mmCIF file of C-alpha atoms in Angstrom:
data_model
loop_
_atom_site.group_PDB
_atom_site.id
_atom_site.type_symbol
_atom_site.label_atom_id
_atom_site.label_comp_id
_atom_site.label_asym_id
_atom_site.label_seq_id
_atom_site.Cartn_x
_atom_site.Cartn_y
_atom_site.Cartn_z
ATOM 1 C CA MET A 1 -141.386 44.264 117.099
ATOM 2 C CA THR A 2 -141.671 46.348 120.256
ATOM 3 C CA LYS A 3 -143.655 49.544 119.941
ATOM 4 C CA TYR A 4 -142.107 52.538 121.736
ATOM 5 C CA TYR A 5 -144.288 55.422 122.862
ATOM 6 C CA LYS A 6 -141.711 57.815 124.309
ATOM 7 C CA VAL A 7 -138.073 58.587 123.640
ATOM 8 C CA GLU A 8 -135.798 60.240 126.190
ATOM 9 C CA TYR A 9 -133.116 62.481 124.703
ATOM 10 C CA MET A 10 -130.038 63.629 126.621
ATOM 11 C CA CYS A 11 -127.603 66.439 125.779
ATOM 12 C CA SER A 12 -124.125 64.953 125.428
ATOM 13 C CA PHE A 13 -122.518 68.109 126.911
ATOM 14 C CA CYS A 14 -124.653 69.173 129.898
ATOM 15 C CA GLY A 15 -126.734 66.047 130.596
ATOM 16 C CA GLN A 16 -130.156 67.722 130.316
ATOM 17 C CA LYS A 17 -132.903 65.162 129.623
ATOM 18 C CA VAL A 18 -136.095 65.668 127.618
ATOM 19 C CA SER A 19 -138.842 63.064 127.046
ATOM 20 C CA ARG A 20 -140.911 63.271 123.866
ATOM 21 C CA LEU A 21 -143.362 61.128 121.955
ATOM 22 C CA ALA A 22 -141.671 58.749 119.536
ATOM 23 C CA THR A 23 -143.395 60.424 116.568
ATOM 24 C CA SER A 24 -142.322 63.973 117.559
ATOM 25 C CA GLY A 25 -138.647 63.719 116.639
ATOM 26 C CA ARG A 26 -135.740 65.473 118.312
ATOM 27 C CA PRO A 27 -136.220 68.523 120.538
ATOM 28 C CA GLU A 28 -135.214 72.021 119.452
ATOM 29 C CA PRO A 29 -131.499 72.766 119.978
ATOM 30 C CA GLY A 30 -131.909 75.538 122.559
ATOM 31 C CA ASN A 31 -128.883 76.913 124.448
ATOM 32 C CA CYS A 32 -126.461 74.587 126.232
ATOM 33 C CA PRO A 33 -124.725 76.258 129.213
ATOM 34 C CA ARG A 34 -121.637 74.023 128.937
ATOM 35 C CA LYS A 35 -121.085 74.269 125.182
ATOM 36 C CA LYS A 36 -119.348 77.598 124.611
ATOM 37 C CA LYS A 37 -118.641 79.241 121.275
ATOM 38 C CA LYS A 38 -115.450 81.197 120.600
ATOM 39 C CA ASP A 39 -117.233 84.512 121.136
ATOM 40 C CA GLY A 40 -118.374 83.441 124.629
ATOM 41 C CA SER A 41 -122.033 82.797 123.837
ATOM 42 C CA MET A 42 -123.822 79.502 124.489
ATOM 43 C CA GLY A 43 -123.912 76.894 121.738
ATOM 44 C CA PRO A 44 -126.782 74.534 120.867
ATOM 45 C CA HIS A 45 -127.548 71.275 122.707
ATOM 46 C CA SER A 46 -126.346 68.038 121.074
ATOM 47 C CA TRP A 47 -129.256 65.619 121.554
ATOM 48 C CA LYS A 48 -128.622 61.859 121.707
ATOM 49 C CA ILE A 49 -131.170 59.105 122.400
ATOM 50 C CA ASN A 50 -130.829 57.995 126.027
ATOM 51 C CA ARG A 51 -133.624 55.398 126.192
ATOM 52 C CA LYS A 52 -136.882 54.317 124.580
ATOM 53 C CA TYR A 53 -139.935 53.253 126.583
#
């Protein structure tokens, strides 16, 4: 079994990438500039795993 040390997450809306340790879990949602709510404010990022290395 391959042991991964880092995981790169990517927001499915804006494409922002964040690398974290494999044991740290997903990043905080934060504010996504491309994901708008009905009231005009920014919505949270939607993090997906991009790659493991």
